[in-house]
Tab-separated table of C-alpha atoms in Angstrom:
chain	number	residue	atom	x	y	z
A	1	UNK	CA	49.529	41.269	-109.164
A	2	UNK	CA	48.470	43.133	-112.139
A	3	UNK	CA	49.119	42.094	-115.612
A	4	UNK	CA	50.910	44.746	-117.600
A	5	UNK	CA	48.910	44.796	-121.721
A	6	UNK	CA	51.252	43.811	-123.845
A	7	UNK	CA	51.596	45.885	-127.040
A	8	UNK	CA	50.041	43.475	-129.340
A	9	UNK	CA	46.861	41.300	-128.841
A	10	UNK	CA	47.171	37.665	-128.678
A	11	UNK	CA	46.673	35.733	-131.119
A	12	UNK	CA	45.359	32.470	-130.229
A	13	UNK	CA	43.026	34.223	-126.989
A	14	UNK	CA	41.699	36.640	-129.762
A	15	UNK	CA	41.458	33.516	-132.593
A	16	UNK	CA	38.937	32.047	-129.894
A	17	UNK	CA	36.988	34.432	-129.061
A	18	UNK	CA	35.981	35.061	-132.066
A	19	UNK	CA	35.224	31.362	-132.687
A	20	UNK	CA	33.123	31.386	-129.491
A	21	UNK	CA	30.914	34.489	-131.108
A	22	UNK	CA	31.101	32.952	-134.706
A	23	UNK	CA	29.212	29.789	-133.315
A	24	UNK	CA	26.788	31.666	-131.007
A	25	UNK	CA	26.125	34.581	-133.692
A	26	UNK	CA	22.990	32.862	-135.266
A	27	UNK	CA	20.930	32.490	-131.797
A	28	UNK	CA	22.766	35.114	-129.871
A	29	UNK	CA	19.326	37.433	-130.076
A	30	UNK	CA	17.272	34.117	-128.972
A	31	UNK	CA	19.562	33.942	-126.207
A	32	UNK	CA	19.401	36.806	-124.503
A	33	UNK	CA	16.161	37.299	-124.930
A	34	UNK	CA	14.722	37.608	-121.267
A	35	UNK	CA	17.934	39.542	-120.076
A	36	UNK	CA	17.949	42.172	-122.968
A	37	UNK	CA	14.335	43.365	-121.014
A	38	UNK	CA	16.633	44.497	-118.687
A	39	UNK	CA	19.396	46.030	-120.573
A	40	UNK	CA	17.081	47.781	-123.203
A	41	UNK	CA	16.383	50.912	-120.841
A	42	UNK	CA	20.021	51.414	-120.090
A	43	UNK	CA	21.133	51.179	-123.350
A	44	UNK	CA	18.889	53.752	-123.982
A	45	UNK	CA	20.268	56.048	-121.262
A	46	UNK	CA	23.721	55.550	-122.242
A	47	UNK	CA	23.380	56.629	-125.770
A	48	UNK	CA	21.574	59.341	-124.300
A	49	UNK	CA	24.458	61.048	-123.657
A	50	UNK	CA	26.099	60.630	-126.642
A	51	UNK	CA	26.091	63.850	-129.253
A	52	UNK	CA	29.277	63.898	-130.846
A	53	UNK	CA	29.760	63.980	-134.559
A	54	UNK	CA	32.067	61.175	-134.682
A	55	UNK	CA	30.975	58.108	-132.671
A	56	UNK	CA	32.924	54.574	-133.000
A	57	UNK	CA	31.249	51.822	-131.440
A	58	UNK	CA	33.083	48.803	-130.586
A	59	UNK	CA	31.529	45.034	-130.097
A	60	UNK	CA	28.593	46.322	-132.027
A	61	UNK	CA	27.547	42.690	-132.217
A	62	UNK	CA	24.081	42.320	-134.079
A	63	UNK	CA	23.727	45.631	-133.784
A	64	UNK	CA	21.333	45.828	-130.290
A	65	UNK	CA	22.358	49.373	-130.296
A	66	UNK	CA	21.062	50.873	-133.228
A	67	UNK	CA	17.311	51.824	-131.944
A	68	UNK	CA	18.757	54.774	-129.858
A	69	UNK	CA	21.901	56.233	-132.157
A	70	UNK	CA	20.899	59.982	-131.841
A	71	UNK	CA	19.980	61.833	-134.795
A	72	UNK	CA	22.831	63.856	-136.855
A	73	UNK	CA	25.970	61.356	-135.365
A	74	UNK	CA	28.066	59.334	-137.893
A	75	UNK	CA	28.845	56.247	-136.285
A	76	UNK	CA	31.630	54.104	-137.201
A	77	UNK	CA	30.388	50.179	-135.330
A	78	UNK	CA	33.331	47.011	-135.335
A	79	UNK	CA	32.500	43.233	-134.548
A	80	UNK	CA	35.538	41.138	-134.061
A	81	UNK	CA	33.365	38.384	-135.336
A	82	UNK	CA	31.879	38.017	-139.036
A	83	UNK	CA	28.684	36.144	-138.223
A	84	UNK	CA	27.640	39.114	-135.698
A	85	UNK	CA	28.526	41.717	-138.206
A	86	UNK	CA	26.246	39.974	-140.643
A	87	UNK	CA	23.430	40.282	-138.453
A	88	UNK	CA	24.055	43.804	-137.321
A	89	UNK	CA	24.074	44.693	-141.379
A	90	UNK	CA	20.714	43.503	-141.594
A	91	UNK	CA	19.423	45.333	-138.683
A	92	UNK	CA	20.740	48.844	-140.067
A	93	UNK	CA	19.139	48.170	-143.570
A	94	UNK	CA	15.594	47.578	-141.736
A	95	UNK	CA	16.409	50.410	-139.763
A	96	UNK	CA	17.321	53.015	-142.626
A	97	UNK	CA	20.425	53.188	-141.386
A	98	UNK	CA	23.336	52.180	-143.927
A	99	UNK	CA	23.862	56.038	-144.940
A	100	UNK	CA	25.490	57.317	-141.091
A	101	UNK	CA	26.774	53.422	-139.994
A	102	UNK	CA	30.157	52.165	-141.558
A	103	UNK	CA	30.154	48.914	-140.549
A	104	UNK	CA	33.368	46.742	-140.497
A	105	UNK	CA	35.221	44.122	-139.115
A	106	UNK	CA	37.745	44.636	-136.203
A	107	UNK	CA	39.228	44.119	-133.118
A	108	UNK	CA	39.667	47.010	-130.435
A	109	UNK	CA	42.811	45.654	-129.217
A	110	UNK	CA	44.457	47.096	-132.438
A	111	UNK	CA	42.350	49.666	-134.138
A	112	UNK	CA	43.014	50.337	-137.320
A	113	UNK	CA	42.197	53.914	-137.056
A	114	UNK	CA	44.689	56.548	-137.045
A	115	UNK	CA	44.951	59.049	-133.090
A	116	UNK	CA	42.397	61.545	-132.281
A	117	UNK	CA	40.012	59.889	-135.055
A	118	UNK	CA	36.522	60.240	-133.015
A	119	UNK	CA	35.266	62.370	-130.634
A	120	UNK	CA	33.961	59.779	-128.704
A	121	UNK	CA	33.458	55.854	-128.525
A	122	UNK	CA	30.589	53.537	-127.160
A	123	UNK	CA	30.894	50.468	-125.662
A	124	UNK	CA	27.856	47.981	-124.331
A	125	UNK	CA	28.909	44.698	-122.580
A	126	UNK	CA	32.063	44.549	-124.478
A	127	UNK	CA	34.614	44.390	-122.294
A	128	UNK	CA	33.944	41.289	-120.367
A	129	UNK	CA	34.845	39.298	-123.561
A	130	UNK	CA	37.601	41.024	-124.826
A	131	UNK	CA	40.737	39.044	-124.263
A	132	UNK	CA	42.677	41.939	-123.117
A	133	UNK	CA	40.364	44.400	-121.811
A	134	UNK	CA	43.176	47.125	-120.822
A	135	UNK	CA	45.240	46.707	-123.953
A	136	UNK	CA	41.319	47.119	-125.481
A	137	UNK	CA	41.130	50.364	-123.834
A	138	UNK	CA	44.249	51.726	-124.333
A	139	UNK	CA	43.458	51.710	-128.139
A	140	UNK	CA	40.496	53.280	-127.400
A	141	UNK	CA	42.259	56.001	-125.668
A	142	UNK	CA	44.526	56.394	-128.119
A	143	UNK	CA	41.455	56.685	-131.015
A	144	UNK	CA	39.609	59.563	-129.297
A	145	UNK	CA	40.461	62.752	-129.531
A	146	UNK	CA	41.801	64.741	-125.959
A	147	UNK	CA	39.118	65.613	-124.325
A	148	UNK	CA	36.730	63.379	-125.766
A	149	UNK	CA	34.439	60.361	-123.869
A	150	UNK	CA	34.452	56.779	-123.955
A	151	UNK	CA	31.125	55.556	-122.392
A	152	UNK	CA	30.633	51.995	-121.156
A	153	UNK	CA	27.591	49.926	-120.188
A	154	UNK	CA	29.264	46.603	-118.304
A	155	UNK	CA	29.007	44.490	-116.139
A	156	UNK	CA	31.689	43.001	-114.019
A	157	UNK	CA	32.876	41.064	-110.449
A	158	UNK	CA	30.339	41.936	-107.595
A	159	UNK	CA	32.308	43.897	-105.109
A	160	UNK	CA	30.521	41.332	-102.567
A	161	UNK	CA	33.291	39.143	-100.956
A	162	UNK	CA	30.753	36.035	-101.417
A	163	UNK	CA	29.393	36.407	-104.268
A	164	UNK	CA	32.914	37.839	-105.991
A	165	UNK	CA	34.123	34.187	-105.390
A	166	UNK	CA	31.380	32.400	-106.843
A	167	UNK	CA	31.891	34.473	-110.239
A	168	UNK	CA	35.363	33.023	-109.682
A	169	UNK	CA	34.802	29.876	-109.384
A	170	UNK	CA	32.255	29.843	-112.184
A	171	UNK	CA	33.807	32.184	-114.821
A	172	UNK	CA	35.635	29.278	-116.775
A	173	UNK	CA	32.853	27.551	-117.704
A	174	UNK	CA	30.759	31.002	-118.652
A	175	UNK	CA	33.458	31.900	-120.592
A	176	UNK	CA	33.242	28.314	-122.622
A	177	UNK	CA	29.673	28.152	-122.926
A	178	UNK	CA	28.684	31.794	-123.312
A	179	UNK	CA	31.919	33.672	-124.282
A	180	UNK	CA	32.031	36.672	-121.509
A	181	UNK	CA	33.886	36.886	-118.462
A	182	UNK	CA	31.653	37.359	-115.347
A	183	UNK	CA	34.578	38.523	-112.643
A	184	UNK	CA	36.324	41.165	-114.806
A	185	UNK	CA	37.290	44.002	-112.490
A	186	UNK	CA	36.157	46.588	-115.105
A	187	UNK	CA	36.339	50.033	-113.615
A	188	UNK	CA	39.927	49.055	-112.523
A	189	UNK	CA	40.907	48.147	-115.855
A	190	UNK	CA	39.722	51.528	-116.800
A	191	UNK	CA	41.614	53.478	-114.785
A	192	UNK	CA	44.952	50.879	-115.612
A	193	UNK	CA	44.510	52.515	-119.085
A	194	UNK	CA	45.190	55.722	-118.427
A	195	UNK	CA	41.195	57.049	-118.850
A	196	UNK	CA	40.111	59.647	-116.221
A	197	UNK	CA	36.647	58.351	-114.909
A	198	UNK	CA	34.116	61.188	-114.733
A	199	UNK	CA	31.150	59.324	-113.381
A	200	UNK	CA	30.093	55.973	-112.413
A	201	UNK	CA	26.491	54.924	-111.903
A	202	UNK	CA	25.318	51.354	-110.204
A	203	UNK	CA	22.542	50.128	-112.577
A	204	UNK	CA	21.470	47.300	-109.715
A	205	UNK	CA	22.446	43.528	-108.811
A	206	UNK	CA	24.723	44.521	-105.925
A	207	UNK	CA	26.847	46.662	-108.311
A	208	UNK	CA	27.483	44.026	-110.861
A	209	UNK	CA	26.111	46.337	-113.875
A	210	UNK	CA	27.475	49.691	-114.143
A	211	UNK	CA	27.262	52.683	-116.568
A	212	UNK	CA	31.034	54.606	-116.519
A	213	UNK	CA	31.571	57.687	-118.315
A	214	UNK	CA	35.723	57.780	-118.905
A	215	UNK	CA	37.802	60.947	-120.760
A	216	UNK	CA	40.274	60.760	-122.890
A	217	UNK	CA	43.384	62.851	-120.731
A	218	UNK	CA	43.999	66.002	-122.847
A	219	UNK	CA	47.807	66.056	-123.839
C-alpha cells in the first residue's frame, strides 16, 4: 500500500533527522571521501543542464555542489541542518560565491517560499533522507513555476529482486548510522507527486543511482 503525504511534515521524524546530520556535519566530507570520486562527474552533468535564472537547491549540505553552479544563475541553497549550512557558508566564501548564493536554513517538506517562486530546483542525494520524500516533492512542485524542472541526482532500491531485499533488510541500521535511506523507491515517489518525468538516465550499480529530469505540470 502506498502512504498518502500528509499535509504537514512530522515533527519528531524531521527533529531526527536533523540530529542525525547535526552530529555527522563536522566529518561528513571525511566520510564520503572515496564515494564522492564517483559522484563528482555526475554532479557535474546534472548541473549541466541547469540555466535558469532562478535556481533553489535543496539539501545543499556543505555545499558539494557549488564547483559547477553555471555562470549568470542566482541560486537560492537550504540545509535542514545548521552544522551543514555552516560548512556550506564557508565553501561559498572560498569560492567567491556569497554575492549569487542565499543561503538559509530549511526544510523542503514546507518551503517557505511563496508558488511559482523559481524556475527550477536541484536536488543531489536528497531524497533518500528526507522523512517524507513525496510530501518533499510536492512542495517542490508547488515552488516552481509551470513549466519549469526539478532535476535529481539519487540513488534508491535496486530494481534487482535480491539485492532489493538486502537494502531492506539493511536500511534500519544505514539510516541510524549514516542518516539516508538505501531502499527508497525514488522515481515512484516522483511520479506520486504529481511531477511529469521527462527523462531518466541509469548512472550504473544495477540502476541504484539515477539522474531524473521531472516538470512542473503547467496549470
Amino acid at each position: 500500500m502506498i502512504n498518502v503525504p500528509s499535509p504537514k511534515p512530522d515533527p519528531i521524524a524531521t527533529q531526527e533527522t536533523r540530529r542525525r546530520y547535526q552530529r555527522l556535519s563536522p566529518f561528513y566530507d571525511l566520510m564520503e571521501g572515496l564515494s564522492e570520486r564517483r559522484f563528482h562527474p555526475w554532479r557535474k552533468k546534472l548541473w549541466s543542464l541547469v540555466s535558469d535564472p532562478r535556481v533553489l537547491e535543496v539539501g545543499v549540505g556543505t555545499g558539494k555542489n557549488m564547483p559547477f553552479y553555471p555562470a549568470g544563475v542566482s541560486i537560492t541553497a537550504i540545509d535542514l541542518t545548521p552544522g551543514m549550512l555552516q560548512r556550506a557558508q564557508k565553501r561559498a566564501a572560498d569560492l567567491g560565491l556569497e554575492s549569487r548564493v542565499n543561503l538559509r536554513l530549511g526544510d523542503v517538506q514546507e518551503l517557505d517560499f511563496p508558488e511559482a517562486a523559481f524556475d527550477s530546483a536541484v536536488a543531489t542525494f536528497v531524497f533518500c533522507s528526507v522523512p517524507d520524500p513525496v510530501l518533499g516533492l510536492c512542495e517542490l512542485k508547488r515552488a516552481v513555476k509551470p513549466g519549469g524542472r526539478v532535476l535529481l541526482l539519487e540513488h534508491m532500491r535496486s530494481p534487482n529482486q535480491i539485492v532489493g531485499a538486502l537494502m531492506d533488510l539493511l536500511n534500519p541500521v544505514v539510516v541510524r548510522m549514516m542518516g539516508a535511506n538505501i531502499n527508497r523507491k525514488t522515481v515512484e515517489n516522483v511520479r506520486l507527486a504529481g511531477l511529469e518525468i521527462e527523462h531518466i538516465e541509469d548512472l550504473g550499480m544495477g540502476g541504484i543511482f539515477k539522474l531524473i529530469v521531472a516538470c512542473v505540470p503547467s496549470k
